[in-house]
Every structure is written in C-alpha cells, then in structure tokens.
PDB file of C-alpha atoms and ligand atoms in Angstrom:
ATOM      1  CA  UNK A   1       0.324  43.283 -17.629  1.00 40.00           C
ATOM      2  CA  UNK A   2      -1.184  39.764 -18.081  1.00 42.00           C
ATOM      3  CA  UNK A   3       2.041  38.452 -18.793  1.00 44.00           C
ATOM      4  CA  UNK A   4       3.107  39.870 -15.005  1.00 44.00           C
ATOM      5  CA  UNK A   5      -0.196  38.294 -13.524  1.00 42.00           C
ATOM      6  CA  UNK A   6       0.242  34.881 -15.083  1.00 42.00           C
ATOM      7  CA  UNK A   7       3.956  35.108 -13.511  1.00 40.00           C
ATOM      8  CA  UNK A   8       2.326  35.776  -9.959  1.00 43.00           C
ATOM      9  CA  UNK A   9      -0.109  33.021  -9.873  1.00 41.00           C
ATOM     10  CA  UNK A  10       2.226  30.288 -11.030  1.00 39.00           C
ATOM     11  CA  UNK A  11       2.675  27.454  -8.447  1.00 45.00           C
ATOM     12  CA  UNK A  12       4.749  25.427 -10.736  1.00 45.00           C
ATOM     13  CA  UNK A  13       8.547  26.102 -10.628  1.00 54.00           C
ATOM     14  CA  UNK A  14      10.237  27.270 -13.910  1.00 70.00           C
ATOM     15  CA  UNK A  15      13.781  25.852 -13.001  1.00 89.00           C
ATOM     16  CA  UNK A  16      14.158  21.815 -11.593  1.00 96.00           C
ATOM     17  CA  UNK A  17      14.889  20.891  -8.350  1.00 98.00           C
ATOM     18  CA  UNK A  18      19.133  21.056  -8.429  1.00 98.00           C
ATOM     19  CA  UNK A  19      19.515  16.949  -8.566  1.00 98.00           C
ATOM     20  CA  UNK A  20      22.708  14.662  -9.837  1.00 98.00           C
ATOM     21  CA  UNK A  21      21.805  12.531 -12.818  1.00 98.00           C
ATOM     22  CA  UNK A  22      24.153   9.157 -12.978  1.00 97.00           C
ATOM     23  CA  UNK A  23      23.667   5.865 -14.784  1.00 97.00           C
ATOM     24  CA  UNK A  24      21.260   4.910 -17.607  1.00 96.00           C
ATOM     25  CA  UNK A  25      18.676   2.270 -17.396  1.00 97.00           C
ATOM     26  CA  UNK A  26      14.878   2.449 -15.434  1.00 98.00           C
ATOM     27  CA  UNK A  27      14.873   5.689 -13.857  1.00 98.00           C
ATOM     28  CA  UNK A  28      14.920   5.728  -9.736  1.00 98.00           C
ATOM     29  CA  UNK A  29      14.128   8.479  -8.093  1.00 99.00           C
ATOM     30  CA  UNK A  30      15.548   9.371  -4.543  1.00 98.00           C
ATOM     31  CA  UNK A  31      13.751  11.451  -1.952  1.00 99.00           C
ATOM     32  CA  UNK A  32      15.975  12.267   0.276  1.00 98.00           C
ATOM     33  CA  UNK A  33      15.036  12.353   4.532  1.00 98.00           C
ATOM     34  CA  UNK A  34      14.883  14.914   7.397  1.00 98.00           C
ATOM     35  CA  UNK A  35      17.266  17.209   7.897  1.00 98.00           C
ATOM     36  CA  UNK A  36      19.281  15.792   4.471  1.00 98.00           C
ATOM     37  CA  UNK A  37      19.838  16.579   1.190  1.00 98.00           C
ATOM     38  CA  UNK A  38      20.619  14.366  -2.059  1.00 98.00           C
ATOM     39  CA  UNK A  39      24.383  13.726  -0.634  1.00 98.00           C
ATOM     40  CA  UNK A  40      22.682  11.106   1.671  1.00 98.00           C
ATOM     41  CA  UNK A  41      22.274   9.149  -1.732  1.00 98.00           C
ATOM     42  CA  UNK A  42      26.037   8.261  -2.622  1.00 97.00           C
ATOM     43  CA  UNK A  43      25.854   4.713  -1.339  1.00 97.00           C
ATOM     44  CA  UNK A  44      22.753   4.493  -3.814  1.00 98.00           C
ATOM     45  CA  UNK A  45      24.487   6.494  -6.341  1.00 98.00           C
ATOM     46  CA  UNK A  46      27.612   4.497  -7.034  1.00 97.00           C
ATOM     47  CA  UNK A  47      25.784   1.012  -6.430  1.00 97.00           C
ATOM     48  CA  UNK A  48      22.836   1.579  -8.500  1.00 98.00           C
ATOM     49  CA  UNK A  49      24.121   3.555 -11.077  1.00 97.00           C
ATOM     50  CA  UNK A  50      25.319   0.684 -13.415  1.00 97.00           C
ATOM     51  CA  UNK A  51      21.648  -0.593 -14.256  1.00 97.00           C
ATOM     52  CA  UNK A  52      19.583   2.410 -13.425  1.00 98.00           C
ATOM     53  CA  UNK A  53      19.423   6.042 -13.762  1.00 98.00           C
ATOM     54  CA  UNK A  54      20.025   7.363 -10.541  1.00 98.00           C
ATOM     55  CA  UNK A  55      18.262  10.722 -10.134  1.00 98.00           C
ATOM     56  CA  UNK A  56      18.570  12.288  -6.389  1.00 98.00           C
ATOM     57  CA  UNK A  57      17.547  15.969  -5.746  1.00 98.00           C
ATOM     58  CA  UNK A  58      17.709  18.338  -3.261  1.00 98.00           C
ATOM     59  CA  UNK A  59      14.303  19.020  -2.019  1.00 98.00           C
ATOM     60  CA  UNK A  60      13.395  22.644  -2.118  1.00 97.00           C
ATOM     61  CA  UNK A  61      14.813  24.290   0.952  1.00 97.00           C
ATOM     62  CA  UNK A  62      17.554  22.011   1.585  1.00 98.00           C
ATOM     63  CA  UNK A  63      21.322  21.548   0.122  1.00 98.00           C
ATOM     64  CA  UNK A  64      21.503  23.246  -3.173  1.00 98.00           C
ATOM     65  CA  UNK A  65      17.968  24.097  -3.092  1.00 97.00           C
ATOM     66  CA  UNK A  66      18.766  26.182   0.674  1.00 96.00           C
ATOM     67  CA  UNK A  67      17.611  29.474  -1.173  1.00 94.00           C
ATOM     68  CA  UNK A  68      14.182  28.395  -2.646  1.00 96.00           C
ATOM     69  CA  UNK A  69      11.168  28.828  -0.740  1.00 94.00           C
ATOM     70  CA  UNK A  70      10.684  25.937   1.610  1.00 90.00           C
ATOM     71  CA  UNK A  71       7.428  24.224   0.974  1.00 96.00           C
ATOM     72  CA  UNK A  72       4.733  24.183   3.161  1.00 96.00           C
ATOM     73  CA  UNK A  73       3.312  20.520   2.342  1.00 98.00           C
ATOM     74  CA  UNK A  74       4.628  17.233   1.319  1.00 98.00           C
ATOM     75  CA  UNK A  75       2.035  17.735  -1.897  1.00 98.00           C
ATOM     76  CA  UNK A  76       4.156  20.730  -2.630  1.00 98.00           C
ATOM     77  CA  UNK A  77       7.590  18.864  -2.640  1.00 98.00           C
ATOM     78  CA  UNK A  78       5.636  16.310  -4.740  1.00 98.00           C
ATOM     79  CA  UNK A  79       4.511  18.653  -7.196  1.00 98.00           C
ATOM     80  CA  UNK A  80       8.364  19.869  -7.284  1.00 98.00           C
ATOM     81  CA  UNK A  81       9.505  16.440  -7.891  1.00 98.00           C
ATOM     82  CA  UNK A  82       7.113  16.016 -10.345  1.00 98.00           C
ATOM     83  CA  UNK A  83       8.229  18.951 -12.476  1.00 97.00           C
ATOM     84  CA  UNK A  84      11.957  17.505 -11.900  1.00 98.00           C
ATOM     85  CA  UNK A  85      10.628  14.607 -14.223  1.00 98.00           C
ATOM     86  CA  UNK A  86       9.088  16.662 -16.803  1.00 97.00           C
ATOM     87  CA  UNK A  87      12.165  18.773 -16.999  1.00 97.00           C
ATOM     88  CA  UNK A  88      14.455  15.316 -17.638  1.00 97.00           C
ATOM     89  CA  UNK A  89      11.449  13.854 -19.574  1.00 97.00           C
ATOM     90  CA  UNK A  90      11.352  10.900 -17.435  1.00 98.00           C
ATOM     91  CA  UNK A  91       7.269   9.975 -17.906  1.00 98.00           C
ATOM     92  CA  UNK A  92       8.056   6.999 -15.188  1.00 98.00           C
ATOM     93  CA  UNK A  93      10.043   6.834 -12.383  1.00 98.00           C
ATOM     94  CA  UNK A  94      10.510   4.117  -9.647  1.00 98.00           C
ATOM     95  CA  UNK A  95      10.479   6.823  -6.305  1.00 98.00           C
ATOM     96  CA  UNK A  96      12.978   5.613  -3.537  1.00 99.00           C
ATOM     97  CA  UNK A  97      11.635   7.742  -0.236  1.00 98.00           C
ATOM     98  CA  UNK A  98      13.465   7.577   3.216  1.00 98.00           C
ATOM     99  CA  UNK A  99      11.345   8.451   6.227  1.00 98.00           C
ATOM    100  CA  UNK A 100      10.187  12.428   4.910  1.00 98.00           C
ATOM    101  CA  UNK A 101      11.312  10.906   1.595  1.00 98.00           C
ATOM    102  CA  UNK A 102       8.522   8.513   2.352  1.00 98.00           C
ATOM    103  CA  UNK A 103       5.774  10.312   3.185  1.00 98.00           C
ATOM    104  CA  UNK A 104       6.569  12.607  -0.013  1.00 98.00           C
ATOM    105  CA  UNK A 105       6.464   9.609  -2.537  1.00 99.00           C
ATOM    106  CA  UNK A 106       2.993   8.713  -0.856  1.00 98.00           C
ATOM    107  CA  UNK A 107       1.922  12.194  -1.407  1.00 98.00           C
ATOM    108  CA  UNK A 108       3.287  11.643  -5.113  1.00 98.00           C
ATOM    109  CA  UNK A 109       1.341   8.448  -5.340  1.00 98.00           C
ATOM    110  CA  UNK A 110      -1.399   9.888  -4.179  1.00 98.00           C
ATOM    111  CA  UNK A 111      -1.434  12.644  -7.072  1.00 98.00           C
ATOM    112  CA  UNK A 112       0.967  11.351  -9.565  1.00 98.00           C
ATOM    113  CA  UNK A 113      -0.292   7.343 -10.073  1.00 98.00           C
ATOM    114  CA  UNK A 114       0.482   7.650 -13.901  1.00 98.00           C
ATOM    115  CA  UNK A 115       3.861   8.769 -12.999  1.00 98.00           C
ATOM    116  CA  UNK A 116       4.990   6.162 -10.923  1.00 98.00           C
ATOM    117  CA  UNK A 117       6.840   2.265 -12.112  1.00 98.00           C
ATOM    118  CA  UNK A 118       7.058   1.160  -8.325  1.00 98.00           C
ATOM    119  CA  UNK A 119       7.589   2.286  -5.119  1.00 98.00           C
ATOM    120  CA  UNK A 120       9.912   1.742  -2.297  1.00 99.00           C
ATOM    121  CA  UNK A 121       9.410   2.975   1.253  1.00 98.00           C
ATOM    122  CA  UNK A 122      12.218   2.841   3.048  1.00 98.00           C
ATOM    123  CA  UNK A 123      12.118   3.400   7.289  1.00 98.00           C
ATOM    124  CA  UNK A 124       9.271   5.417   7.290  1.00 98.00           C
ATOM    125  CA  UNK A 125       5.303   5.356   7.841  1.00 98.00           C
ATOM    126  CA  UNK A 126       2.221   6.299   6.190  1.00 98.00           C
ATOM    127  CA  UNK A 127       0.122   7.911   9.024  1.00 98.00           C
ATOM    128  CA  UNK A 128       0.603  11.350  10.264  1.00 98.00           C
ATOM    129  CA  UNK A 129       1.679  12.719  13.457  1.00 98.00           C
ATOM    130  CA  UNK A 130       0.109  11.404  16.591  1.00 97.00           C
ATOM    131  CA  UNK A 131      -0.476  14.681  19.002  1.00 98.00           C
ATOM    132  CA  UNK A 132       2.570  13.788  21.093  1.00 97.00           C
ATOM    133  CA  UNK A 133       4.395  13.843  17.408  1.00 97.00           C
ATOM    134  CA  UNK A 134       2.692  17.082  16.889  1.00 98.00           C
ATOM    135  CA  UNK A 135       3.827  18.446  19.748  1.00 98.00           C
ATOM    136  CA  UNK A 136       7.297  17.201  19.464  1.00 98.00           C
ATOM    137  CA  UNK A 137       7.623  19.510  15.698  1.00 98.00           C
ATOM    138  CA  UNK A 138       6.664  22.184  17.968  1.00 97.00           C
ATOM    139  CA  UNK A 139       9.687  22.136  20.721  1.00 98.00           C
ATOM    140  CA  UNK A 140      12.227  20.955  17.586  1.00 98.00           C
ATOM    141  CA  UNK A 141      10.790  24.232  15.701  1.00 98.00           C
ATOM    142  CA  UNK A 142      11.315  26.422  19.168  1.00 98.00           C
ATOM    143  CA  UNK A 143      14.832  24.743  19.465  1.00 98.00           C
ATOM    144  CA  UNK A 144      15.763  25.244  15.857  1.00 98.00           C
ATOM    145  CA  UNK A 145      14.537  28.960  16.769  1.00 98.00           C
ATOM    146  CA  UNK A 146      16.158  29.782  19.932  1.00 98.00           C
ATOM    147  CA  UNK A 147      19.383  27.377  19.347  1.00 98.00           C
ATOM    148  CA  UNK A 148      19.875  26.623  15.693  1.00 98.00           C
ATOM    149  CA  UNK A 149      19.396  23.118  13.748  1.00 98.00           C
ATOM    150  CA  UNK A 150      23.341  22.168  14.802  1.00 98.00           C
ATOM    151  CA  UNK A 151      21.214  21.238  18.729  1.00 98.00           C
ATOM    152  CA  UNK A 152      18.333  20.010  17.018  1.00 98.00           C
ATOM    153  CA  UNK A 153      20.888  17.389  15.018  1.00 98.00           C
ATOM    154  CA  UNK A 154      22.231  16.646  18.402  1.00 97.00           C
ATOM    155  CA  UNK A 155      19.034  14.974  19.722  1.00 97.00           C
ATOM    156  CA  UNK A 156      18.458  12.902  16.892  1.00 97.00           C
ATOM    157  CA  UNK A 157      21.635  12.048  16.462  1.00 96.00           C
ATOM    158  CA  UNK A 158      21.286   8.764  18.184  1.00 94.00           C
ATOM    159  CA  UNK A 159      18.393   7.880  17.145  1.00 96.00           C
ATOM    160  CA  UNK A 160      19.920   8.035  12.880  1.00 97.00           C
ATOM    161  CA  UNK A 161      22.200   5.494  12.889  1.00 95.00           C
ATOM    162  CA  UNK A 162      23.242   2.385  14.882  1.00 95.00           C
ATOM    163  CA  UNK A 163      25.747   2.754  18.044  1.00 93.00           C
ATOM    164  CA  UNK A 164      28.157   0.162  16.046  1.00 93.00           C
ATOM    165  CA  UNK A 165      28.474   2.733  12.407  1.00 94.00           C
ATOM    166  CA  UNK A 166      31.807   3.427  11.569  1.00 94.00           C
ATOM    167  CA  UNK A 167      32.782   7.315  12.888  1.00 96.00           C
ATOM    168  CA  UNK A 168      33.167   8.610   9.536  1.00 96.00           C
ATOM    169  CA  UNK A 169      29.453   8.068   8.745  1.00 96.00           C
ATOM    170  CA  UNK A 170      28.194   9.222  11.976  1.00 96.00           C
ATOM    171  CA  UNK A 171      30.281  12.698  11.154  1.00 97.00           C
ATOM    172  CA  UNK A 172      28.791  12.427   7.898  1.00 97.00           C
ATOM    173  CA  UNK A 173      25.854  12.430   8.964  1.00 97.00           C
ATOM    174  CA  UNK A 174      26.002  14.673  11.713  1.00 98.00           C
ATOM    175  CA  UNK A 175      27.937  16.733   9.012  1.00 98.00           C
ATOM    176  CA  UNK A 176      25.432  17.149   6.483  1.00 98.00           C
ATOM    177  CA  UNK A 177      22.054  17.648   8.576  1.00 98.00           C
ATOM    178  CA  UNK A 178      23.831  20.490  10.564  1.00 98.00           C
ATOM    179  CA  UNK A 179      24.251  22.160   7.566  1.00 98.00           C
ATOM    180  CA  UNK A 180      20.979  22.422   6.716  1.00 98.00           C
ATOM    181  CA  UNK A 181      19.486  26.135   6.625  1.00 97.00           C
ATOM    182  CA  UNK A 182      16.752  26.848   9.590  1.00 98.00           C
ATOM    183  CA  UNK A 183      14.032  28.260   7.442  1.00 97.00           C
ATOM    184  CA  UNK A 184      14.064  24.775   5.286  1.00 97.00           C
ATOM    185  CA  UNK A 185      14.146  22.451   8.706  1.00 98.00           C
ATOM    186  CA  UNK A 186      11.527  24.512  10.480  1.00 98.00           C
ATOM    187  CA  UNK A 187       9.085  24.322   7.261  1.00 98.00           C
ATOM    188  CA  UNK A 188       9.521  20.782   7.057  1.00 98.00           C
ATOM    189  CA  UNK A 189       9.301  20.426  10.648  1.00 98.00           C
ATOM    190  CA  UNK A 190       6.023  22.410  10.113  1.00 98.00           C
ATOM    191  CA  UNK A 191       5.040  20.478   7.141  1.00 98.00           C
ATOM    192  CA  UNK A 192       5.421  17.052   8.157  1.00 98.00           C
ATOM    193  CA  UNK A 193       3.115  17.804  11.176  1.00 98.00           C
ATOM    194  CA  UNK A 194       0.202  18.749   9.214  1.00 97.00           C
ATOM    195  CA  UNK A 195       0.733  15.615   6.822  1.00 98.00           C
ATOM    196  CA  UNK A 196      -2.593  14.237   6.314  1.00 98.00           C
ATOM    197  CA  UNK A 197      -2.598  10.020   6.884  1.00 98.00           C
ATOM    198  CA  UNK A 198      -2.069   8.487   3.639  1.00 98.00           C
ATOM    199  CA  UNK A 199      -2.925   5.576   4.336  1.00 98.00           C
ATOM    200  CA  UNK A 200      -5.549   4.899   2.150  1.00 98.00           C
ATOM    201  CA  UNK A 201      -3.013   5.482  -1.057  1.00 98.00           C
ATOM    202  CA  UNK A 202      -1.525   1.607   0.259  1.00 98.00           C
ATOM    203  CA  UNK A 203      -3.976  -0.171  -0.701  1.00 98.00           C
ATOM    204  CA  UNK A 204      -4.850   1.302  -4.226  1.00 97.00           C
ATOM    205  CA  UNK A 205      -1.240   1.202  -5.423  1.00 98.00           C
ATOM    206  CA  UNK A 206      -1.274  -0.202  -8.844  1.00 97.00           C
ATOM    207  CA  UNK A 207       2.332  -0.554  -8.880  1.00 98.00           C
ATOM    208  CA  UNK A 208       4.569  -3.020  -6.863  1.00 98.00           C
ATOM    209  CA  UNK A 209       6.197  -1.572  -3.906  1.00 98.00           C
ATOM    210  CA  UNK A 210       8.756  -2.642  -1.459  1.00 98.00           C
ATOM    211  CA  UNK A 211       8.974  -1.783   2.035  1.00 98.00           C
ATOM    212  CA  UNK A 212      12.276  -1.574   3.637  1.00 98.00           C
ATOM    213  CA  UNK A 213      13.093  -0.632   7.362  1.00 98.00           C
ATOM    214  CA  UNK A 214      16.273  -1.436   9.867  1.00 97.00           C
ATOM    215  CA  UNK A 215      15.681  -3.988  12.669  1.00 96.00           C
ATOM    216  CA  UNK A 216      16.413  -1.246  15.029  1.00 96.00           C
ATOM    217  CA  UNK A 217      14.736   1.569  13.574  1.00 97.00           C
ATOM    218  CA  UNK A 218      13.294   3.254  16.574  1.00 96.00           C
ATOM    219  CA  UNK A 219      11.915   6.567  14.764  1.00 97.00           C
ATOM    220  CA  UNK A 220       9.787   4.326  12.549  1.00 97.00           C
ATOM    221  CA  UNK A 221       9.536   0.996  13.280  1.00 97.00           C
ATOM    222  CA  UNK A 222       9.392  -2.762  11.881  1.00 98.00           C
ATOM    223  CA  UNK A 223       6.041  -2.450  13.061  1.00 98.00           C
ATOM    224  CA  UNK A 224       5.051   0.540  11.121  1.00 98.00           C
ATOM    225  CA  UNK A 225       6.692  -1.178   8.035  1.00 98.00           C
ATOM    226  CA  UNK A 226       4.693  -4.242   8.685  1.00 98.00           C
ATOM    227  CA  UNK A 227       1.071  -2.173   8.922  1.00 97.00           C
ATOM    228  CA  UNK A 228       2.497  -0.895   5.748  1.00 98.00           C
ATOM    229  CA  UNK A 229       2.664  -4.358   3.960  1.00 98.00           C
ATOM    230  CA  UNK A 230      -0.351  -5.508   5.010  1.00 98.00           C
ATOM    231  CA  UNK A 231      -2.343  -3.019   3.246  1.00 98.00           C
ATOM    232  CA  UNK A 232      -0.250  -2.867  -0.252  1.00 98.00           C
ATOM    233  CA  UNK A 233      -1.822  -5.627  -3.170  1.00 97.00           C
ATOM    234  CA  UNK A 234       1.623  -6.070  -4.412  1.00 96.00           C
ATOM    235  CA  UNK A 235       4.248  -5.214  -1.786  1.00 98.00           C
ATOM    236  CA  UNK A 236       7.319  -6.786  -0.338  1.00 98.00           C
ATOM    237  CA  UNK A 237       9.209  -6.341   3.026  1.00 98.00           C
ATOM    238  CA  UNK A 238      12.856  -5.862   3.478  1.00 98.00           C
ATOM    239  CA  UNK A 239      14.051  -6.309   7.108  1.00 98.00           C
ATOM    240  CA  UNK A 240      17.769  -5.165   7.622  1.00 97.00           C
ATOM    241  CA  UNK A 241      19.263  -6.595  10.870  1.00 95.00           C
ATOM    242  CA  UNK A 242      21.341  -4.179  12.711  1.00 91.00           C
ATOM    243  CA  UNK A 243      20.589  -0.802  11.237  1.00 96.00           C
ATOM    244  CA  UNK A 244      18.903   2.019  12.847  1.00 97.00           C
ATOM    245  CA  UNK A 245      16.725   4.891  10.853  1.00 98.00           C
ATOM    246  CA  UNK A 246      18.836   5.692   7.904  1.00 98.00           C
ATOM    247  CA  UNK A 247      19.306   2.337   6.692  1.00 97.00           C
ATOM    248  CA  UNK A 248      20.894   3.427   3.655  1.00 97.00           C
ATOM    249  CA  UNK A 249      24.077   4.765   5.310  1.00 95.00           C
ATOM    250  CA  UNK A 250      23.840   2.506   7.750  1.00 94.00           C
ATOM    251  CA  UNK A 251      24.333  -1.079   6.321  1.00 96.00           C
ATOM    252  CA  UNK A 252      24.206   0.332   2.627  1.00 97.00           C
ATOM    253  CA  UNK A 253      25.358  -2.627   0.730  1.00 97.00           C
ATOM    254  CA  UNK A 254      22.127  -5.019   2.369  1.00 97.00           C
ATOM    255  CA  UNK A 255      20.168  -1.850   1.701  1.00 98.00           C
ATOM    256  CA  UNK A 256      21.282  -1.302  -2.126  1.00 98.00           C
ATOM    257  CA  UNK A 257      21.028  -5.653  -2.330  1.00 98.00           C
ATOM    258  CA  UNK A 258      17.212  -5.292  -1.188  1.00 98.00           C
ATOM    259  CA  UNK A 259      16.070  -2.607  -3.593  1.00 98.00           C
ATOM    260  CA  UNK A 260      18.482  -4.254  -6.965  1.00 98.00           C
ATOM    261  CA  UNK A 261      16.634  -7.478  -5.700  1.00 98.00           C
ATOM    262  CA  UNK A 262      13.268  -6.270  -5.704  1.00 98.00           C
ATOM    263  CA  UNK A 263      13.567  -4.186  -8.802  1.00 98.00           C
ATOM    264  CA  UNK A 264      15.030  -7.466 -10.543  1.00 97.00           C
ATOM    265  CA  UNK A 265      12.502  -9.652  -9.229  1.00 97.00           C
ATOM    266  CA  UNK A 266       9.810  -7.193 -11.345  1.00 97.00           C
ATOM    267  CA  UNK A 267      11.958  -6.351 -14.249  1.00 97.00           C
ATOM    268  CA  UNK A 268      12.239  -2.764 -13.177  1.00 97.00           C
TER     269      UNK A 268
HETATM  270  C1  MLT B   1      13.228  11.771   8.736  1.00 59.72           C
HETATM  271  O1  MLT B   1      14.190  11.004   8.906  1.00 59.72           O
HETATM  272  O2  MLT B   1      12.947  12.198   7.621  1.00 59.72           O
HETATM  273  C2  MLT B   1      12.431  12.193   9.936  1.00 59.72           C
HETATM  274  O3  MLT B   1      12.891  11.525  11.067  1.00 59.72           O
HETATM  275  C3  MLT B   1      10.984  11.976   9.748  1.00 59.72           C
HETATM  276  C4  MLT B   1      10.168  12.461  10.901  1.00 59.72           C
HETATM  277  O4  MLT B   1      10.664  13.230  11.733  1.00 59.72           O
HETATM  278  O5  MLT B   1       8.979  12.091  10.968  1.00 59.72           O
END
C-alpha cells in the first residue's frame, strides 16, 4: 500500500523524454519551440553532430511525447528535461532554447544552475506575457478549441519564417506544427501565459550565454534580444540578417556558424 502511495505522489517521470542522441563531444541540448517537436532540430543535428552530442527531445505533449500529460509550466518541462539528463548521465549540458525553448532553458537556469555549461537563447525573450499577450493565448486556445491547431498554424504561419524560404521548409514547417495534438498546444498555450518574468535569472548566470535572434524576427525581436544582452555578465549577440522567428530553419547554416562559433570561442 505504501508502495501504491509513493507511485501517486511522484512528480518525476520514470521513462525520458523520447529524444534522438547523435554525435559525441560537449553535450547540447535542444529545446525545441511552439507548436514543434525535436524534428525542427535536423539542421542542428547533422551540422553539429561532428563535435558535439546532439541531444533534441520531444517536449512532453508534443511529437513522440503527444500521449504524455502536457505540462502545465515551463518549470515542469524543465524538470522533464532535467530527468532526460540524468537518464543519459549527462551532469552538464550546454541548453539550445528557441522562443518556448527559451523561456524553458531560463526556467532550467533558474532551478538547474549546476546543470548547465552555457546557454544559448535563440529568438526568444525573458519576460512574460504582456496582457494583450495574455489575451492573445486566450483566442489561440478558443481557436485551437472550436477549429483545431491546423487554423491556429495558419496565423502564425507568416510570422515563422521569412517570405523569401524555400517552399519545402515553409511545408515543413507548416507540416510539422499542424501535426501537433490540441491538448499539448492548448497547455502550452496555457502555460506560456502564466510564465513568470525571468528576468532576474540574466544577470546571475554563471555560465556564458549567447543570444541569437533573426533581423526580422517580429514575434520576438532584436530588441528583446538586445534587453537580453544587456543584463547577462558573460553574453554574446548573434544577429542573423534576413531570417524571421525560427532562425534555425530559416538561414540554418549562419545559425549553426553562430552557435559552433560561440561554443569554440569558450571551449565548449
Ligand atoms: C514559439 O515560437 O515558441 C512561440 O512563438 C512562443 C510564443 O508564442 O511566445
């Protein structure tokens, strides 16, 4: 009978986040963005991969992890990365977060310091949702609800990548986040409105960290990248010209040359 209790009251998952594992060298970690899973990653998988282990999950309620209980925090997809790194025995990782990906590695920092080897923040911010944001989550949840994610994709569509990508990544992308299961968009939809500001995590980062953003990023900003920077003791800024929000399947080669740069440049 205490067995069965002990079972109940368990927050900690018993099985890892399902993840692809390529590459040896300094572990990176790769949190993928909103509504995505780890297949956003193969640009950073097959460039990285020859000096690095690549690690790139599917956060809990997306991909392969559709059927897990979608989390209600960014804390709790930390946690969940954080067991993902016991279970490999990784006791370091550089994380690698794009925009949701983001605000879950600050959440990480946050709680896991001793965990981390650097961090990289790529197009994303670290203060929550303004009440227009807020209230945004709530028609995307209500369209999700009455219309399904496939229209939700449609209205972000243009905001992912630039107007000049190739068509085969704009299906890709359109591709993958339609695919996404409701219950996992409309938690994180739900979860990254109550994110708390993290800002105050910048400034006691005892690790370096680079922030990355496209030019034309127009869901988060150059200028949220740059009130990033000025608050991190050891941070660097990446600007790529010509790429919207998803930088990384956007101009991937300038994106993978920034982060193999940066992670040179400290001997990561
Ligand atoms: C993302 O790309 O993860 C989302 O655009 C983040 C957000 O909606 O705040």
């Amino acid at each position: 009978m205490r067995d069965i209790l002990l079972c109940m009251v368990t927050t900690k998952p018993s099985t890892p986040l399902p993840h692809d594992v390529t590459g040896s060298g300094s572990p990176l970690l790769f949190v993928h963005a909103f509504p995505f899973d780890a297949g956003m990653w193969g640009p950073q998988r097959e460039g990285l991969s020859s000096r690095h282990q690549v690690v790139t999950p599917d956060l809990s309620g997306f991909g392969r992890a559709h059927d897990w209980a979608p989390r209600a925090s960014m804390e709790e997809h930390a946690a969940d990365l954080v067991a993902l790194l016991d279970a490999l025995e990784i006791p370091r990782a550089t994380l690698v977060g794009l925009s949701m990906g983001g605000y879950i590695a600050l959440a990480f920092a946050r709680r896991y310091p001793a965990r981390l080897a650097g961090l990289v923040l790529a197009d994303t911010k670290a203060t929550g949702d303004s009440p227009e944001a807020k209230a945004g989550r709530a028609k995307s949840i209500a369209l999700v609800e009455s219309s399904g994610v496939p229209a939700l994709v449609q209205t972000l569509l243009p905001k992912l990548v630039s107007a000049e990508a190739p068509s085969s990544v704009k299906e890709r992308v359109e591709r993958m986040a339609s695919a996404q299961p409701a219950a996992g968009v409309k938690a994180a939809l739900a979860a990254m409105r109550e994110r708390p500001d993290e800002s105050p995590v910048l400034g006691g980062l005892a690790v370096p960290a680079l922030v990355l953003v496209g030019e034309g990023d127009s869901i988060t900003p150059p200028t949220d990248a740059r009130q990033m920077i000025a608050a991190i003791p050891r941070g660097s800024l990446a600007l790529l010209p010509g790429t919207a929000h998803l930088a990384n399947q956007d101009a991937p080669e300038a994106f993978n040359g920034a982060l193999a740069e940066w992670l040179f440049r400290y001997g990561i």
